[in-house]
PDB file of C-alpha atoms in Angstrom:
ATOM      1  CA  UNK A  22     -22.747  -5.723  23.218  1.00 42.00           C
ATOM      2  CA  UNK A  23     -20.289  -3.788  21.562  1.00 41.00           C
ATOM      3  CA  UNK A  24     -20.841  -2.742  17.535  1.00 44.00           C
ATOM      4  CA  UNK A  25     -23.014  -0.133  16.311  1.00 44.00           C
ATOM      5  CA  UNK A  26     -25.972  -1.194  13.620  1.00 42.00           C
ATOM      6  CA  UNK A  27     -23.690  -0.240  10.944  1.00 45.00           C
ATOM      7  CA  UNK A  28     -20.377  -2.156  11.545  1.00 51.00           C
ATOM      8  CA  UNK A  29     -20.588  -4.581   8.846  1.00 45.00           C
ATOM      9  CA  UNK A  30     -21.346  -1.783   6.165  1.00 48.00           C
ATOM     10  CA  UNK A  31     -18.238  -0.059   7.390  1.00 49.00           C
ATOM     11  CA  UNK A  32     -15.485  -2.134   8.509  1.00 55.00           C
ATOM     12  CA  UNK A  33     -16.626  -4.665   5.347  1.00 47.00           C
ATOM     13  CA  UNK A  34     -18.227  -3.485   2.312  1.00 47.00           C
ATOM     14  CA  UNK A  35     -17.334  -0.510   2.480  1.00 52.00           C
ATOM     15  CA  UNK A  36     -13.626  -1.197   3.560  1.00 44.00           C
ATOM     16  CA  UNK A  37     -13.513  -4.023   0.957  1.00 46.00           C
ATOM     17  CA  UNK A  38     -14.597  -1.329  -1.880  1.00 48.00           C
ATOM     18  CA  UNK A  39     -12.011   1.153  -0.668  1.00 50.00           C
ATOM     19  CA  UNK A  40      -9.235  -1.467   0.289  1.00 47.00           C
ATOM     20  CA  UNK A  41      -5.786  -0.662  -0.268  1.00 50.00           C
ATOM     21  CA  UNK A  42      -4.392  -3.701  -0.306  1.00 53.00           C
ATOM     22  CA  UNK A  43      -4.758  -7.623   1.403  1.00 62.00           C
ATOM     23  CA  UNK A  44      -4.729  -7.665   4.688  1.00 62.00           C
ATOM     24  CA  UNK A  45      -2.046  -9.549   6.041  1.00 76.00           C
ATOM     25  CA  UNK A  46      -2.213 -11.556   9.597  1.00 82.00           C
ATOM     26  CA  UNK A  47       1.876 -10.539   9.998  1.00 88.00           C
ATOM     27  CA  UNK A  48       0.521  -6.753  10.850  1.00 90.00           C
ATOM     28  CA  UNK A  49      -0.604  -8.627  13.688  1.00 94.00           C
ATOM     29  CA  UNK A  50       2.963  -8.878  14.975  1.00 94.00           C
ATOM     30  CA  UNK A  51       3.265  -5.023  15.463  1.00 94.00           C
ATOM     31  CA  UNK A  52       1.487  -5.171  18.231  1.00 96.00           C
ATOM     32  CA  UNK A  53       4.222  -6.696  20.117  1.00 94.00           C
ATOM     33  CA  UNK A  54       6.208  -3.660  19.771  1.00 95.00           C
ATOM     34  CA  UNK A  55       3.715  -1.102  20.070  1.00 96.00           C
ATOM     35  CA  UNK A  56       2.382  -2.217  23.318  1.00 97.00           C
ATOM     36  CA  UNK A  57       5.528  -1.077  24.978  1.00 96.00           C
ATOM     37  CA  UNK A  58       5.320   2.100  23.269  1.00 97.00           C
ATOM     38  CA  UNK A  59       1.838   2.710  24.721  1.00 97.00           C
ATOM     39  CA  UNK A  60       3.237   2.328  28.063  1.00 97.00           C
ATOM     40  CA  UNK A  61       6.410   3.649  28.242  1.00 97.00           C
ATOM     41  CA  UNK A  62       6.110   6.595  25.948  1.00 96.00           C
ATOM     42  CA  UNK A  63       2.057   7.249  26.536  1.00 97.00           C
ATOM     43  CA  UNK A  64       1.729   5.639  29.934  1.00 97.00           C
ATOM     44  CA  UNK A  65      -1.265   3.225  28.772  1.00 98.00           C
ATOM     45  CA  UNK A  66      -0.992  -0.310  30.136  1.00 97.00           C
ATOM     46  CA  UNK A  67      -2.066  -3.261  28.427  1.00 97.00           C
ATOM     47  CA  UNK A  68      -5.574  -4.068  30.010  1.00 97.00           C
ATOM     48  CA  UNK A  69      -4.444  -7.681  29.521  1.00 96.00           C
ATOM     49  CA  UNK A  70      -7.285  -8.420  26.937  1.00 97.00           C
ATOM     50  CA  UNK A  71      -8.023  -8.806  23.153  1.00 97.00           C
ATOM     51  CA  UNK A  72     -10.650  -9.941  20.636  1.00 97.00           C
ATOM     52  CA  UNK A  73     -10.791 -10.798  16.848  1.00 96.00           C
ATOM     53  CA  UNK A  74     -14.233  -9.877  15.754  1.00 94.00           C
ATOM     54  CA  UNK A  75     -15.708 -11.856  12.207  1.00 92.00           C
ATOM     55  CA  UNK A  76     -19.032 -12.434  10.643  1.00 89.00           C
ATOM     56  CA  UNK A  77     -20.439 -15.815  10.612  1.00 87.00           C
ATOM     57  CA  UNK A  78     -21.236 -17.801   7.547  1.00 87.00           C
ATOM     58  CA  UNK A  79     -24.217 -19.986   7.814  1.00 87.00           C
ATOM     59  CA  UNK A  80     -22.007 -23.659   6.453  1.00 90.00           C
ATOM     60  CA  UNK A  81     -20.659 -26.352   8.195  1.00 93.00           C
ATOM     61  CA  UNK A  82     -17.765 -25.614   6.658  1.00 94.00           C
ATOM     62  CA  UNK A  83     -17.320 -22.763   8.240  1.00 91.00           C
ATOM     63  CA  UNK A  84     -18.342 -24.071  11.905  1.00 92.00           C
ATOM     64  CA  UNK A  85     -15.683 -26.723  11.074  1.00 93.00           C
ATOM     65  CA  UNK A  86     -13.232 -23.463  11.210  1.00 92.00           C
ATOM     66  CA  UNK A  87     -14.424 -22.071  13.981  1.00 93.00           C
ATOM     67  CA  UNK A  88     -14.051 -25.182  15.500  1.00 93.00           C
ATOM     68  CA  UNK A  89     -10.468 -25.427  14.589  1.00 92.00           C
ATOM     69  CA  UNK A  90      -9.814 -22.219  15.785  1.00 93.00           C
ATOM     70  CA  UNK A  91     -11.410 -23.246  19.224  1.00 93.00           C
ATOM     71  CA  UNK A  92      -9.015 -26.287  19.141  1.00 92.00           C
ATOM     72  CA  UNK A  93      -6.011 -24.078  18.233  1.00 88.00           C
ATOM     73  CA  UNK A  94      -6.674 -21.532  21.044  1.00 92.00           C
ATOM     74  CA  UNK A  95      -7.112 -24.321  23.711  1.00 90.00           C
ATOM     75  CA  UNK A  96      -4.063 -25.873  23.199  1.00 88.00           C
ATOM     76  CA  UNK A  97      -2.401 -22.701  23.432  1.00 83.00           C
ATOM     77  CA  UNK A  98      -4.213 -21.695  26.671  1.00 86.00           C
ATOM     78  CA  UNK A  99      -1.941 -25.134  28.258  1.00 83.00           C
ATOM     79  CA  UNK A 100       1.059 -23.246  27.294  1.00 84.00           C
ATOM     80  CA  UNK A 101       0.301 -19.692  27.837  1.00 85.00           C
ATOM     81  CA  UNK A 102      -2.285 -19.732  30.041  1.00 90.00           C
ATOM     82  CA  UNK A 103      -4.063 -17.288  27.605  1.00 93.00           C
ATOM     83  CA  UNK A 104      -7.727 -17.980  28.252  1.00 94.00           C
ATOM     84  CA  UNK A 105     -10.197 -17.869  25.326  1.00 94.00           C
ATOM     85  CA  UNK A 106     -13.869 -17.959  25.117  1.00 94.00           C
ATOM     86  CA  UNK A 107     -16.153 -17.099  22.130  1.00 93.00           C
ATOM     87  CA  UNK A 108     -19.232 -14.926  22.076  1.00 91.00           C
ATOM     88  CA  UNK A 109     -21.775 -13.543  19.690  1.00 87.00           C
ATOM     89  CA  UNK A 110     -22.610  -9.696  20.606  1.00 80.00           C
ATOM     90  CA  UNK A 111     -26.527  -8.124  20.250  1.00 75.00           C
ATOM     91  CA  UNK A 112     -25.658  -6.960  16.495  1.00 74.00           C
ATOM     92  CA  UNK A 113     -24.765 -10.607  15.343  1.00 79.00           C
ATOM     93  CA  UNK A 114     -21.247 -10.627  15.416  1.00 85.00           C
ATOM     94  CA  UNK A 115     -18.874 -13.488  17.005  1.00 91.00           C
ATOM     95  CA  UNK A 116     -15.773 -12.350  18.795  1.00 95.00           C
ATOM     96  CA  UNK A 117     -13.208 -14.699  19.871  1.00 95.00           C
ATOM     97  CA  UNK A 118     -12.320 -12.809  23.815  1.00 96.00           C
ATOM     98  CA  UNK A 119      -8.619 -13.438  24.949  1.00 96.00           C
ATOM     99  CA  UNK A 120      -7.436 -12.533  28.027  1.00 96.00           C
ATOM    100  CA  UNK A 121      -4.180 -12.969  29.429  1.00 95.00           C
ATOM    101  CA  UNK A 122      -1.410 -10.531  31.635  1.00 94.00           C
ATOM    102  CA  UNK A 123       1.398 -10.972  28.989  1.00 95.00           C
ATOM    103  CA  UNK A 124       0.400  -8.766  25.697  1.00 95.00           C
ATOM    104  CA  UNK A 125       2.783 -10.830  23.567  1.00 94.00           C
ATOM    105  CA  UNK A 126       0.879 -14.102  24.230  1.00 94.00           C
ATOM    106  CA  UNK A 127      -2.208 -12.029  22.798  1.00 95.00           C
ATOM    107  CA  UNK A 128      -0.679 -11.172  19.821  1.00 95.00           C
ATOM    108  CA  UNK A 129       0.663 -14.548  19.084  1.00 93.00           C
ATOM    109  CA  UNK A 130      -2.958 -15.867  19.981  1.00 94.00           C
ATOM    110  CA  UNK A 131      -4.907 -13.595  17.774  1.00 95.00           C
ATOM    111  CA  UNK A 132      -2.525 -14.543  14.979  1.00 93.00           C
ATOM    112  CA  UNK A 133      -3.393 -17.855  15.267  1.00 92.00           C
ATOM    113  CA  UNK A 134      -7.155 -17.489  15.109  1.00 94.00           C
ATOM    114  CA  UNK A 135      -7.005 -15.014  11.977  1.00 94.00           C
ATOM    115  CA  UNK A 136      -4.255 -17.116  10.274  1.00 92.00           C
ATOM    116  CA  UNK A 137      -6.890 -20.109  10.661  1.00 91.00           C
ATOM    117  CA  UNK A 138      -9.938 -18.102   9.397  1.00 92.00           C
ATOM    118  CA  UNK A 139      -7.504 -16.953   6.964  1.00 91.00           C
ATOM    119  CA  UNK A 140      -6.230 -20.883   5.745  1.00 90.00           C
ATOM    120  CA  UNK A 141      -9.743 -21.934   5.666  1.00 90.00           C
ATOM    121  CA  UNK A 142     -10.842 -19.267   2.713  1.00 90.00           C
ATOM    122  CA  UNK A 143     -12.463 -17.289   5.335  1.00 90.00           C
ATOM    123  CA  UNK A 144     -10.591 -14.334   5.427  1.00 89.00           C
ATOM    124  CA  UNK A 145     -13.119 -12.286   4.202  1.00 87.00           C
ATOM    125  CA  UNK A 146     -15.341 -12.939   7.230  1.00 89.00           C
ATOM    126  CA  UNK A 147     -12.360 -10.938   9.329  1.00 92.00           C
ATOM    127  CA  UNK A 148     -13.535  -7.712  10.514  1.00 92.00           C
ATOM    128  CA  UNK A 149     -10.690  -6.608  13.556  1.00 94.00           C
ATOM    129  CA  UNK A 150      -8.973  -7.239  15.720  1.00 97.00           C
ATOM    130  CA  UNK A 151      -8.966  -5.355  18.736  1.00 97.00           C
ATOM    131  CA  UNK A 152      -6.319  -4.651  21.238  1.00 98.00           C
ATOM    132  CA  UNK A 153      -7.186  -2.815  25.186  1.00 98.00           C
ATOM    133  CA  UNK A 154      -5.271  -0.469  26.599  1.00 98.00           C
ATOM    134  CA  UNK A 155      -5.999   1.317  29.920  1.00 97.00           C
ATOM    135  CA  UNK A 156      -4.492   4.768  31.791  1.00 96.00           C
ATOM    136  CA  UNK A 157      -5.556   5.450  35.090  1.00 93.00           C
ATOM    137  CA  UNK A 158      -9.766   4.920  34.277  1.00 89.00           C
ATOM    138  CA  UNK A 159      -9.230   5.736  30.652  1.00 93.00           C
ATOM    139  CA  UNK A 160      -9.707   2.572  27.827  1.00 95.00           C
ATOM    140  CA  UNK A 161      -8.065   3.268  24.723  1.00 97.00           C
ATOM    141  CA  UNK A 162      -7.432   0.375  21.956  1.00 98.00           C
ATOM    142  CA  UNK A 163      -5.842   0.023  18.814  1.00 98.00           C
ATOM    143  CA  UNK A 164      -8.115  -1.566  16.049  1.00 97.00           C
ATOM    144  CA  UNK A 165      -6.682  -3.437  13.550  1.00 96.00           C
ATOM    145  CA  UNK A 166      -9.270  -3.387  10.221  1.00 94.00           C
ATOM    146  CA  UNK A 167      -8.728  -6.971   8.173  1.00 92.00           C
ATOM    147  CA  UNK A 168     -10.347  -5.130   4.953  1.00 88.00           C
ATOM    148  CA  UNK A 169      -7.688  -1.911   5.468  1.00 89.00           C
ATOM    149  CA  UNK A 170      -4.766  -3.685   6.515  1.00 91.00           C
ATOM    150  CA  UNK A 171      -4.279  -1.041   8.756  1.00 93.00           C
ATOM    151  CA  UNK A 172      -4.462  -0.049  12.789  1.00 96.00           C
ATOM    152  CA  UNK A 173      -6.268   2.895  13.830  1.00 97.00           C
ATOM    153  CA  UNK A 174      -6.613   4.472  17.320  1.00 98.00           C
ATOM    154  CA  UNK A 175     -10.050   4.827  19.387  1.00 97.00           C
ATOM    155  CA  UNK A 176     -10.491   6.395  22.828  1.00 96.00           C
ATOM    156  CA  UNK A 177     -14.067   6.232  23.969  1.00 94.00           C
ATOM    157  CA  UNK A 178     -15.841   8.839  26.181  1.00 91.00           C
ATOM    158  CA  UNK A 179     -18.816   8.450  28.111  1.00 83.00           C
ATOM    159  CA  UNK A 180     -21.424   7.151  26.596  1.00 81.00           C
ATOM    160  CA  UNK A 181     -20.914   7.888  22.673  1.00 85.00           C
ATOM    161  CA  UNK A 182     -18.025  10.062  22.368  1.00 91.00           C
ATOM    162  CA  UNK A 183     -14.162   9.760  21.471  1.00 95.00           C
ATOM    163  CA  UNK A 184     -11.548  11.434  23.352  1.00 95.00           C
ATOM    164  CA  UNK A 185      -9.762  13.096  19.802  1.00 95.00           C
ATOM    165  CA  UNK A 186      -6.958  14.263  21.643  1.00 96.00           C
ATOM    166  CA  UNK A 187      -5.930  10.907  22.838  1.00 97.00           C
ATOM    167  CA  UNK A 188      -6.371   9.203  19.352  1.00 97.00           C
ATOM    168  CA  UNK A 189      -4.283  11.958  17.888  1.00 97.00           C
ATOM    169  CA  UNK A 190      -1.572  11.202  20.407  1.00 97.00           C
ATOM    170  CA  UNK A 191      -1.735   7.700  19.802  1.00 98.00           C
ATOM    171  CA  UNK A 192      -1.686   8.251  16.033  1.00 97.00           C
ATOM    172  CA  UNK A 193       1.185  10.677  16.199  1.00 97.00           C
ATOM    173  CA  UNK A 194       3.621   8.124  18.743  1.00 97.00           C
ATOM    174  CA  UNK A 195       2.555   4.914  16.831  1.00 97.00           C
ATOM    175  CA  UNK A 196       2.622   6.191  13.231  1.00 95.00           C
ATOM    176  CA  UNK A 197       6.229   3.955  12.303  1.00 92.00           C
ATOM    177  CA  UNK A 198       5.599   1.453  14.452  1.00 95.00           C
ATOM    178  CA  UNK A 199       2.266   0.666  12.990  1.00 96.00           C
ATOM    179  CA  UNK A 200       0.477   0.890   9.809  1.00 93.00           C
ATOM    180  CA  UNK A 201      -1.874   3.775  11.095  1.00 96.00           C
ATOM    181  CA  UNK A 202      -4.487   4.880   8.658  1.00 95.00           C
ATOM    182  CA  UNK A 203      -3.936   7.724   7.556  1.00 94.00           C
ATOM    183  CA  UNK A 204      -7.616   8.327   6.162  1.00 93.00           C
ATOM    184  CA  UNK A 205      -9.619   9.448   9.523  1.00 93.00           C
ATOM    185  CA  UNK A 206     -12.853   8.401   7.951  1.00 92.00           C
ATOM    186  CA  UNK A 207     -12.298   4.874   8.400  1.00 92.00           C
ATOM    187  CA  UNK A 208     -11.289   5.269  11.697  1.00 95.00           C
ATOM    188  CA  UNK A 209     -15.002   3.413  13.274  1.00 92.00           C
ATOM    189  CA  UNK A 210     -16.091   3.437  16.475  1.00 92.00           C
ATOM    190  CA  UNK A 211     -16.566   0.309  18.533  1.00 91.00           C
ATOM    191  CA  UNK A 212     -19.139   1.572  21.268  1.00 87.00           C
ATOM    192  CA  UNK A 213     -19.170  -0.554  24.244  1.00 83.00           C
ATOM    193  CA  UNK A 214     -22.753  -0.821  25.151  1.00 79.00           C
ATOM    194  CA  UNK A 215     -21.730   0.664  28.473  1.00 82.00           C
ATOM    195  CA  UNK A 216     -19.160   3.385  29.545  1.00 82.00           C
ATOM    196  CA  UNK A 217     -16.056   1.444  31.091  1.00 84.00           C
ATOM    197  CA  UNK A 218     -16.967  -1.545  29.423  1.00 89.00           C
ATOM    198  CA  UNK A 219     -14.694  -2.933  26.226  1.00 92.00           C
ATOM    199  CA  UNK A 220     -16.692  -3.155  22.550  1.00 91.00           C
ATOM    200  CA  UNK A 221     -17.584  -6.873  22.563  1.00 91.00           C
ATOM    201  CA  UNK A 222     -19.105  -6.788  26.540  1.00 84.00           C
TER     202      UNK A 222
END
């Protein structure tokens, strides 16, 4: 489901070594401009889904966060109707899946989860959050990467290719409204384990 082998490596260790700064759960908030961006200016629709991807840490401590954030998101779901369920993916990563037709209810729900993780000391288990976007039978998503601080643009392509031209467009419209990283090499793929499918099915 979703990551390839070497996720971890890159959006963590790697990231962390190379970080430019904190990464700050307000970035979060960008999202709820960009999103009409996408559409009006791109013509990519908000495929009415999200996910905050993290690495689990074997403590009760830590279960007691996830908890919290499972309390948090169900609470929220009574007053946005944004529906939340949790999964763990083949590679070993959890993903907290939201889903909901109003992208600003998203943003303010994936906040709240990484803002908990965040509270609890557990920031550093943050790996991205992950935002859908979809044109005609096209998915494209903006990736936010917690060790970066930064959004960056991926358009898969069949199986295990990117559609360039469409991240450069999305890079190039965005750029402003987001923090786009500038340095392509941290841009990782999130390979869906099917074409069509989003990174943590």
């Amino acid at each position: 489901m979703g990551l390839l082998d070497g996720l971890k490596s890159a959006l963590g260790m790697k990231a962390e070594a190379d970080a430019t700064r904190d990464a700050d759960p307000e970035d979060l908030f960008g999202m709820s401009t960009a999103y009409m961006t996408m559409e009006a200016d791109l013509g990519f629709a908000p495929a009415n889904a999200a996910a905050l991807c993290f690495a689990e840490v074997d403590s009760t401590d830590f279960e007691d966060a996830v908890e919290n954030v499972e309390a948090i998101l169900e609470a929220g779901e009574v007053e946005t109707g944004t529906g939340a369920r949790f999964t763990t993916d083949d590679h070993g990563y959890e993903w907290v899946v939201l889903e909901d037709d109003d992208p600003e209810d998203l943003v303010t729900s994936i906040h709240f989860a990484a803002d908990e993780f965040i509270e609890r000391g557990y920031g550093s288990r943050l790996l991205a959050a992950v935002f859908a976007f979809r044109k005609d039978d096209r998915l494209a998503y903006w990736i936010y990467s917690f060790r970066r601080g930064k959004y960056y643009p991926f358009a898969p392509e069949g199986d295990h290719d990117r559609h360039n031209q469409t991240e450069i467009k999305l890079q190039s419209v965005l750029d402003g409204e987001l923090t786009v990283e500038p340095d392509k090499e941290y841009w990782y793929p999130l390979w869906p384990d099917r074409p069509g499918n989003h990174p943590w099915e």
